[in-house]
Amino acid sequence: MDRHGRVQPMSVEQIVEQAENFEYNPLVPFKHWSRSAGTLIKEAEIYEHEGNEQQAYLLLFRHARLILDKLPKHPEARSKVNDLVLQQLRKDVLQNISKLEKLRPRINKRYEQHQAIQRERSRAKAANTEALATSGRVSADAQSQKRHSRLPSDPPLSHGSEPLTAGENRELAVKLAHKEIRRRATARKATRHAGITEEEEQERRTAGVWGDWEEALTEDEHSIHRDTLSKELHNVRMQVNGTRPEAPRHGGTRPEVESQNSHILYPSVPQRSAHDQNAYSNSFPGTTSDDLRATYPISSPPQRPSKTPSYLVEDTSLPQRPDKEAITHTTSPSRSATASPTQQDLKPSTFTFQSSAYLENGTPLRTVFLPPDLRHRFLTIALPNTTANLETCGVLCGTLISNALFISKLVIPEQKSTSDTCETVNESDLFDYIDGEDLMILGWIHTHPTQTCFMSSRDLHTHSGYQVMMPESIAIVCAPSRGDWGVFRLTDPPGMKSVLNCTQSGLFHPHAESNIYTDALRPGHVYEAKGLEFDVVDMRR
């Protein structure tokens, strides 16, 4: 990044090197990797729609590498069901080839322009330094001002958006999320109303056809073998035709982690000893479950929608009337350096939320905005189970806007609960709903009815599946009998590797590392955003 927090343009070769730099563990269940592949495509589509082409390119190339090089070697890939899933995933790669080919020259052109400007600045700086050395009559400040006045300006860095810090711009983030989520919902409804098929929508997403790339491939076969990306795409075609592909280059990839992991439930809650089940009543003295449900009504699961990504849909209906906002004379505290934008000016492509925290290995984490009222609403839903000493779990869903993740929906899946565990059932229905609503899984939430707020060994194994799919995924633990709660993530390192390498299968077992997980809220990459709206969908029958 530059001194203003903007992302510097990168060449395609640099992006490819970063895209290949991810850690793959073959003992993580195949279903988690296939879900991760879908998340990569969703994120790439949003980044491209917002104008961040180099991030879209990185994610699409990483998706291709995962599908073509890693998953076919997965121990579970040979099963009949997973083989069909892998075939569909390969089709997704093919449909994104033309998009990669269209993005490539634009990314390289932007990078070359940036490099040319940097070279010109270096030459100008050297010339001015020499002039300053030979003339003692001109001050350094005047020389610097004169030098910068004639230097060319940067082209749009990354995608020309304004970098923002999450902690100082929560109010702006809430307004931006509300407008963009409503826009996507309107576009999704318009698409379904127009009767656009899933195949037609896929064509819009890819913005190209296979034949275009095939023709370009025929024109210059020699360049394919000299270029990393084209070589990968050539291997795609060979795999589709049933031909053995060329061995991929491994120069930029990390070695595979040889590890073992116990079966990861999604989500599940650890077994614990029972304590006083009446302790939770102190949290809501004199209040019944019916009273709380009247206060916080829960929507029933809506009709399952078709899978139609809304963020790339061209809305043919009339534009939505902008919200009316009262005119005040106070200055918005969220952006002190510039004037507060109007509702019409709030576009995701205008802003980029900077990373607010980092993994222990230095990898930046995108900000997750969490509605403060979500945990209270969840505890209301969980109250009947809690009073019966049964655990409850939910899935945190949301979307990506301006390089930040917004939790906008709490989904309560069908589940089997005991005093010690809570496991989801009918996961296919859960995933169909999430995909149909263009949602991403951003974490999970569960109760410890009588225990304290902590991450047990079983919780750690469960959450590793989430964090493999998305490093920013969070686990919210609510301990209602103690009036406590927390937001956690695994450390990386050592937490992720320790859990994924763990071969112990018991509900409770120790891990050698003491710092295996950490708080993601105080401080961390999670920020509570007052006023952030969210929906609740209870899928239990």
XYZ file of C-alpha atoms in Angstrom:
541
model
C 0.000 0.000 0.000
C 1.034 3.599 -0.479
C 1.169 6.222 2.277
C -2.572 6.859 1.831
C -3.499 3.213 2.392
C -4.280 2.542 -1.259
C -3.350 -0.771 -2.859
C -0.522 -0.506 -5.356
C -1.136 -2.006 -8.816
C 0.422 -5.414 -9.351
C 1.355 -7.306 -12.491
C -0.469 -10.511 -13.402
C 2.651 -12.482 -12.502
C 2.688 -10.957 -9.018
C -1.019 -11.659 -8.556
C -0.565 -15.274 -9.652
C 2.251 -15.702 -7.134
C -0.026 -14.487 -4.343
C -2.947 -16.598 -5.591
C -0.863 -19.756 -5.371
C 0.264 -18.931 -1.848
C -2.385 -20.730 0.181
C -2.155 -23.682 2.522
C -4.096 -26.765 1.476
C -4.798 -29.590 3.927
C -6.119 -32.778 2.270
C -7.561 -34.019 5.563
C -10.009 -31.148 5.812
C -13.320 -32.661 4.595
C -13.994 -32.353 0.871
C -17.296 -30.582 1.535
C -15.491 -27.716 3.247
C -13.143 -27.236 0.304
C -16.026 -27.331 -2.186
C -17.851 -24.695 -0.129
C -14.658 -22.649 -0.050
C -14.500 -22.827 -3.845
C -17.992 -21.368 -4.077
C -17.063 -18.577 -1.685
C -14.044 -17.670 -3.820
C -16.295 -17.188 -6.857
C -18.783 -15.069 -4.906
C -16.034 -12.833 -3.595
C -14.456 -12.498 -7.044
C -17.774 -11.438 -8.574
C -18.289 -8.757 -5.938
C -14.745 -7.416 -6.219
C -15.049 -7.222 -10.008
C -18.421 -5.482 -9.773
C -16.862 -2.918 -7.420
C -13.972 -2.319 -9.807
C -11.224 -4.165 -7.899
C -10.067 -6.226 -10.857
C -6.767 -7.437 -9.477
C -8.412 -8.935 -6.388
C -11.041 -10.578 -8.596
C -8.261 -12.016 -10.748
C -6.411 -13.344 -7.692
C -9.489 -15.132 -6.356
C -10.465 -16.628 -9.715
C -6.945 -17.939 -10.293
C -6.815 -19.380 -6.764
C -10.176 -21.031 -7.436
C -8.783 -22.627 -10.604
C -5.672 -23.845 -8.789
C -7.753 -25.354 -5.986
C -10.125 -27.160 -8.364
C -7.614 -28.357 -10.948
C -4.568 -29.153 -8.859
C -5.639 -29.804 -5.265
C -9.136 -31.267 -5.017
C -8.672 -34.109 -7.559
C -6.043 -35.519 -5.152
C -8.308 -35.245 -2.105
C -8.865 -38.615 -0.378
C -12.649 -38.165 -0.619
C -12.651 -37.063 -4.278
C -13.206 -40.576 -5.614
C -16.616 -41.038 -4.058
C -19.487 -40.931 -6.527
C -21.081 -37.847 -4.996
C -17.850 -35.876 -4.733
C -16.830 -36.858 -8.252
C -20.022 -35.228 -9.536
C -19.309 -32.155 -7.418
C -15.791 -31.960 -8.843
C -17.129 -32.152 -12.395
C -19.381 -29.172 -11.712
C -16.516 -27.278 -10.105
C -14.435 -27.826 -13.250
C -17.262 -26.348 -15.303
C -17.157 -23.279 -13.068
C -13.457 -22.885 -13.897
C -14.167 -23.116 -17.619
C -16.870 -20.472 -17.361
C -14.410 -18.086 -15.719
C -11.639 -18.497 -18.281
C -12.855 -15.719 -20.561
C -13.135 -13.403 -17.565
C -9.506 -14.064 -16.636
C -8.408 -13.408 -20.211
C -10.295 -10.091 -20.315
C -8.952 -8.932 -16.975
C -5.353 -9.817 -17.773
C -4.480 -7.021 -20.269
C -6.278 -4.362 -18.214
C -4.375 -5.331 -15.077
C -1.041 -5.352 -16.871
C -1.757 -1.993 -18.529
C -2.550 -0.387 -15.192
C 0.620 -1.861 -13.698
C 2.769 -0.620 -16.603
C 1.305 2.890 -16.300
C 2.073 2.912 -12.592
C 5.641 1.709 -13.193
C 6.212 4.375 -15.854
C 5.063 7.088 -13.452
C 7.296 5.734 -10.704
C 10.288 5.797 -13.050
C 9.485 9.375 -14.063
C 9.240 10.387 -10.420
C 12.585 8.761 -9.663
C 14.237 10.628 -12.524
C 12.671 13.917 -11.439
C 13.728 13.344 -7.840
C 17.302 12.600 -8.898
C 17.423 15.728 -11.072
C 16.065 17.922 -8.290
C 18.495 16.442 -5.782
C 21.371 17.283 -8.078
C 20.045 20.799 -8.609
C 19.672 21.280 -4.873
C 23.234 20.164 -4.292
C 24.622 22.682 -6.802
C 22.505 25.603 -5.614
C 22.619 26.456 -1.931
C 20.389 29.496 -2.366
C 17.128 27.468 -2.736
C 15.688 25.864 0.344
C 14.879 22.153 0.472
C 11.203 22.895 1.168
C 10.896 25.065 -1.926
C 12.639 22.458 -4.036
C 10.327 19.735 -2.733
C 7.234 21.836 -3.451
C 8.471 22.632 -6.931
C 9.321 19.006 -7.609
C 5.931 17.643 -6.576
C 4.079 20.320 -8.536
C 5.387 18.970 -11.825
C 5.323 15.241 -11.087
C 2.562 13.279 -12.853
C -0.272 11.987 -10.698
C -0.883 8.318 -10.022
C -3.424 6.387 -12.081
C -6.239 4.899 -9.999
C -4.463 2.700 -7.477
C -6.178 -0.684 -7.307
C -9.600 0.607 -8.328
C -9.501 4.266 -7.303
C -11.469 3.890 -4.088
C -11.022 5.891 -0.912
C -9.431 3.892 1.935
C -11.322 3.976 5.226
C -10.573 2.692 8.721
C -13.356 0.560 10.164
C -13.310 1.862 13.717
C -13.743 5.498 12.700
C -16.343 4.906 9.990
C -18.930 2.545 11.442
C -21.816 4.907 10.775
C -20.811 5.217 7.143
C -20.390 1.429 6.939
C -23.943 0.874 8.187
C -25.415 3.305 5.646
C -23.372 1.773 2.851
C -24.415 -1.770 3.807
C -28.102 -0.931 4.067
C -28.183 0.673 0.641
C -26.152 -2.020 -1.106
C -27.991 -4.961 0.494
C -31.333 -3.437 -0.513
C -30.051 -2.862 -4.040
C -28.952 -6.466 -4.373
C -32.260 -7.739 -2.995
C -34.178 -5.586 -5.491
C -32.015 -6.820 -8.356
C -32.459 -10.432 -7.259
C -36.243 -10.068 -7.162
C -36.254 -8.417 -10.576
C -34.202 -11.271 -12.007
C -36.553 -13.899 -10.659
C -39.591 -11.946 -11.763
C -38.166 -11.701 -15.278
C -37.780 -15.484 -15.386
C -34.050 -15.451 -16.130
C -32.753 -19.002 -16.018
C -29.725 -20.097 -14.046
C -27.835 -20.774 -17.289
C -28.542 -17.273 -18.615
C -27.429 -15.779 -15.335
C -24.210 -17.766 -15.484
C -23.518 -16.291 -18.914
C -23.909 -12.798 -17.487
C -21.491 -13.646 -14.703
C -18.766 -14.952 -16.968
C -19.229 -12.201 -19.601
C -17.712 -14.401 -22.280
C -17.809 -17.756 -24.034
C -15.500 -20.713 -24.194
C -15.110 -20.449 -27.959
C -13.371 -17.059 -27.743
C -10.628 -18.429 -25.554
C -10.324 -21.603 -27.624
C -9.773 -19.542 -30.776
C -7.133 -17.423 -29.092
C -5.466 -20.566 -27.838
C -5.195 -21.999 -31.348
C -3.589 -18.819 -32.693
C -0.550 -19.010 -30.427
C 0.052 -22.379 -28.819
C 3.698 -21.633 -28.114
C 2.859 -18.737 -25.814
C 0.780 -21.065 -23.683
C 3.799 -23.011 -22.585
C 5.776 -19.850 -21.820
C 3.074 -18.240 -19.721
C 1.975 -19.549 -16.331
C -1.674 -18.558 -16.571
C -2.192 -19.713 -20.133
C -0.531 -23.006 -19.278
C -3.001 -23.526 -16.451
C -5.924 -22.735 -18.746
C -4.525 -25.116 -21.347
C -4.525 -27.820 -18.694
C -8.162 -27.033 -17.949
C -9.156 -27.808 -21.511
C -7.118 -31.015 -21.503
C -8.802 -32.191 -18.327
C -12.236 -31.526 -19.757
C -11.357 -33.579 -22.839
C -10.120 -36.417 -20.653
C -6.460 -35.890 -21.558
C -3.763 -36.050 -18.921
C -2.722 -32.449 -18.176
C 0.794 -31.175 -17.993
C 2.399 -31.232 -14.573
C 1.736 -27.890 -12.880
C 4.521 -25.654 -11.705
C 5.047 -25.730 -7.985
C 7.576 -22.936 -7.649
C 5.137 -20.508 -6.043
C 3.061 -22.910 -3.946
C 3.444 -23.839 -0.332
C 4.035 -27.514 0.478
C 0.995 -29.506 1.435
C 0.536 -29.987 5.156
C 0.654 -33.591 6.198
C -1.781 -33.714 9.072
C -4.815 -35.407 10.451
C -8.040 -33.975 11.725
C -10.961 -35.503 13.509
C -14.352 -35.371 11.818
C -15.497 -31.750 11.717
C -19.161 -31.185 12.456
C -20.696 -28.085 10.916
C -21.425 -26.511 13.276
C -21.261 -28.568 16.464
C -20.876 -27.807 20.141
C -18.687 -29.710 22.630
C -19.927 -32.034 25.341
C -19.852 -30.661 28.850
C -20.959 -31.628 32.311
C -24.372 -30.412 33.426
C -24.714 -27.664 36.000
C -27.692 -25.889 37.504
C -30.104 -25.512 34.576
C -32.147 -22.879 36.386
C -29.261 -20.407 36.576
C -30.143 -18.859 33.252
C -33.484 -17.580 34.558
C -31.592 -14.866 36.421
C -30.680 -13.261 33.091
C -34.362 -12.519 32.394
C -36.041 -12.201 35.814
C -39.823 -12.296 35.633
C -39.784 -12.823 31.879
C -41.205 -15.812 30.028
C -40.214 -17.230 26.685
C -43.491 -15.988 25.167
C -42.786 -12.449 26.417
C -39.381 -12.421 24.770
C -40.640 -13.871 21.513
C -43.287 -11.145 21.397
C -40.517 -8.607 21.768
C -38.287 -10.229 19.135
C -40.505 -11.887 16.495
C -38.760 -14.521 14.377
C -39.509 -14.938 10.721
C -40.291 -18.381 9.415
C -38.047 -19.761 6.676
C -38.975 -18.147 3.358
C -39.626 -20.115 0.208
C -36.357 -21.461 -1.125
C -35.199 -19.172 -3.947
C -33.363 -20.075 -7.098
C -29.606 -19.529 -7.215
C -29.244 -16.082 -8.783
C -26.363 -13.825 -7.777
C -27.763 -10.348 -7.492
C -24.631 -8.252 -7.473
C -24.028 -8.593 -11.231
C -27.665 -8.472 -12.318
C -28.797 -5.578 -14.459
C -31.908 -4.265 -12.779
C -34.467 -3.492 -15.505
C -37.071 -2.168 -13.105
C -37.505 1.460 -12.170
C -34.796 2.775 -9.861
C -35.536 2.635 -6.162
C -36.445 5.959 -4.574
C -33.614 7.052 -2.284
C -34.223 7.257 1.433
C -35.166 10.641 2.832
C -32.732 11.885 5.406
C -33.201 14.788 7.740
C -30.922 17.724 7.017
C -28.761 18.543 9.987
C -25.992 21.031 10.597
C -23.755 18.615 12.486
C -20.653 17.119 10.984
C -20.612 13.357 10.537
C -18.126 11.885 13.008
C -17.360 8.951 10.710
C -15.273 10.867 8.182
C -13.628 13.906 9.663
C -11.244 14.512 6.792
C -13.903 14.851 4.100
C -17.541 15.819 3.845
C -20.079 13.105 4.646
C -21.474 11.622 1.414
C -25.149 11.733 0.602
C -27.241 8.585 0.302
C -26.972 8.727 -3.493
C -23.166 8.932 -3.280
C -22.854 5.701 -1.289
C -21.408 3.242 -3.764
C -19.254 0.236 -2.786
C -16.737 1.089 -5.502
C -16.126 4.497 -3.890
C -14.691 3.138 -0.637
C -12.369 0.406 0.558
C -12.244 -0.588 4.207
C -8.661 -1.224 5.199
C -7.600 -4.308 7.099
C -7.963 -3.671 10.806
C -6.075 -6.715 12.099
C -3.679 -9.406 10.960
C -3.148 -13.090 11.484
C -0.102 -14.026 13.488
C 1.688 -14.865 10.214
C 1.122 -11.316 8.943
C -1.810 -12.034 6.605
C -4.291 -9.104 6.693
C -7.843 -9.774 7.851
C -10.790 -7.927 6.391
C -13.087 -6.197 8.852
C -16.233 -8.015 9.970
C -19.101 -5.732 11.006
C -21.366 -7.356 13.600
C -24.856 -6.120 14.636
C -24.709 -5.532 18.414
C -28.274 -6.807 18.891
C -27.641 -10.137 17.185
C -26.524 -12.024 20.276
C -29.546 -10.789 22.272
C -31.869 -11.968 19.531
C -30.105 -15.321 19.421
C -30.413 -15.763 23.190
C -34.132 -15.084 22.896
C -34.435 -17.833 20.303
C -32.297 -20.174 22.394
C -34.174 -19.496 25.661
C -36.477 -22.569 25.556
C -33.481 -24.816 24.929
C -31.390 -23.030 27.525
C -33.997 -23.422 30.274
C -34.192 -27.125 29.355
C -30.370 -27.371 29.503
C -30.141 -27.926 25.742
C -27.639 -26.207 23.512
C -28.489 -24.109 20.451
C -26.423 -23.147 17.421
C -26.840 -20.779 14.494
C -24.968 -19.800 11.340
C -23.772 -16.229 10.759
C -24.318 -15.210 7.142
C -23.624 -12.017 5.265
C -21.913 -10.486 2.302
C -18.855 -8.618 1.082
C -19.091 -4.858 0.504
C -16.141 -2.511 -0.083
C -13.600 -5.056 1.159
C -15.473 -5.551 4.457
C -17.749 -8.378 5.581
C -21.196 -7.543 6.931
C -23.216 -10.031 8.979
C -26.790 -9.517 7.799
C -28.577 -12.775 8.563
C -28.764 -15.228 11.437
C -29.874 -18.655 10.222
C -31.013 -21.237 12.755
C -30.591 -24.578 10.973
C -32.376 -27.794 11.772
C -30.467 -29.320 14.624
C -30.332 -32.072 17.202
C -29.654 -30.799 20.689
C -28.741 -32.490 23.937
C -27.389 -31.163 27.194
C -23.901 -31.607 25.768
C -24.067 -31.184 21.997
C -25.842 -29.435 19.147
C -25.442 -30.671 15.589
C -27.018 -29.495 12.341
C -29.132 -31.844 10.257
C -30.265 -31.564 6.619
C -27.263 -29.424 5.732
C -28.237 -29.522 2.044
C -31.332 -27.431 2.818
C -29.189 -24.964 4.753
C -26.682 -24.583 1.915
C -29.414 -24.316 -0.731
C -30.954 -21.429 1.170
C -27.611 -19.685 1.705
C -26.637 -20.032 -1.954
C -30.067 -18.934 -3.152
C -29.839 -15.751 -1.107
C -26.283 -14.967 -2.343
C -24.991 -15.196 1.204
C -21.571 -16.111 2.541
C -20.964 -18.076 5.713
C -19.014 -15.793 8.035
C -19.031 -17.905 11.185
C -21.288 -19.484 13.776
C -22.810 -18.815 17.183
C -23.713 -21.222 19.952
C -24.634 -21.357 23.618
C -22.962 -22.824 26.669
C -26.114 -23.037 28.811
C -24.355 -23.661 32.125
C -20.661 -23.298 31.327
C -18.389 -20.285 31.081
C -17.453 -18.494 27.865
C -14.551 -20.346 26.249
C -13.593 -22.419 23.196
C -13.448 -26.110 24.068
C -11.351 -28.584 22.109
C -14.474 -29.664 20.207
C -15.272 -26.032 19.413
C -11.758 -25.563 18.070
C -12.079 -28.507 15.688
C -15.470 -27.284 14.543
C -14.257 -23.752 13.923
C -11.209 -24.890 11.969
C -13.614 -25.951 9.214
C -15.052 -22.450 9.072
C -11.674 -20.726 9.144
C -10.350 -22.944 6.350
C -13.170 -21.637 4.157
C -12.625 -18.009 5.182
C -9.818 -16.741 7.440
C -12.086 -13.997 8.847
C -14.698 -16.510 10.099
C -15.656 -16.044 13.734
C -17.109 -18.136 16.534
C -19.444 -16.390 18.987
C -19.876 -18.174 22.309
C -22.704 -17.139 24.644
C -22.677 -18.180 28.311
C -26.107 -16.911 29.464
C -25.881 -18.253 32.992
C -22.772 -16.130 33.505
C -23.967 -13.124 31.492
C -20.849 -13.440 29.344
C -20.060 -13.802 25.659
C -17.073 -13.652 23.323
C -16.001 -13.543 19.691
C -13.075 -15.795 18.821
C -10.851 -17.076 16.017
C -8.004 -19.572 15.857
C -4.486 -18.185 15.880
C -2.453 -18.842 12.748
C 0.080 -19.920 13.763
C -0.043 -21.909 15.941
C -3.758 -22.598 16.407
C -4.842 -23.616 12.907
C -1.951 -26.008 12.301
C -2.251 -27.493 15.778
C -5.956 -28.244 15.395
C -5.703 -29.499 11.814
C -2.794 -31.770 12.788
C -4.571 -33.075 15.876
C -5.343 -36.811 15.723
C -7.288 -37.008 18.991
C -10.959 -37.804 18.596
C -12.392 -37.354 22.094
C -14.858 -34.643 22.983
C -12.374 -33.134 25.410
C -8.637 -33.301 24.871
C -5.770 -30.886 25.466
C -3.601 -29.164 22.890
C 0.025 -28.358 23.504
C -0.198 -24.663 22.597
C -1.578 -22.220 25.134
C -2.436 -19.493 22.591
C -4.494 -21.680 20.275
C -7.297 -19.138 19.913
C -7.714 -15.423 20.506
C -10.292 -12.682 20.953
C -11.442 -11.281 17.609
C -13.338 -8.316 19.067
C -11.216 -6.690 21.777
C -9.075 -5.926 19.847
C -9.369 -7.699 16.518
C -10.924 -7.591 13.072
C -14.549 -7.591 14.343
C -16.367 -4.314 15.002
C -19.838 -3.910 16.404
C -21.809 -1.515 14.187
C -24.799 0.080 15.885
C -27.869 0.152 13.645
C -26.672 -2.603 11.297
C -29.808 -4.456 10.250
C -30.082 -8.230 10.178
C -32.761 -10.856 9.610
C -33.434 -14.098 11.438
C -34.466 -17.240 9.601
C -35.431 -20.248 11.717
C -35.319 -23.401 9.581
C -36.306 -25.771 12.374
C -39.539 -27.663 11.808
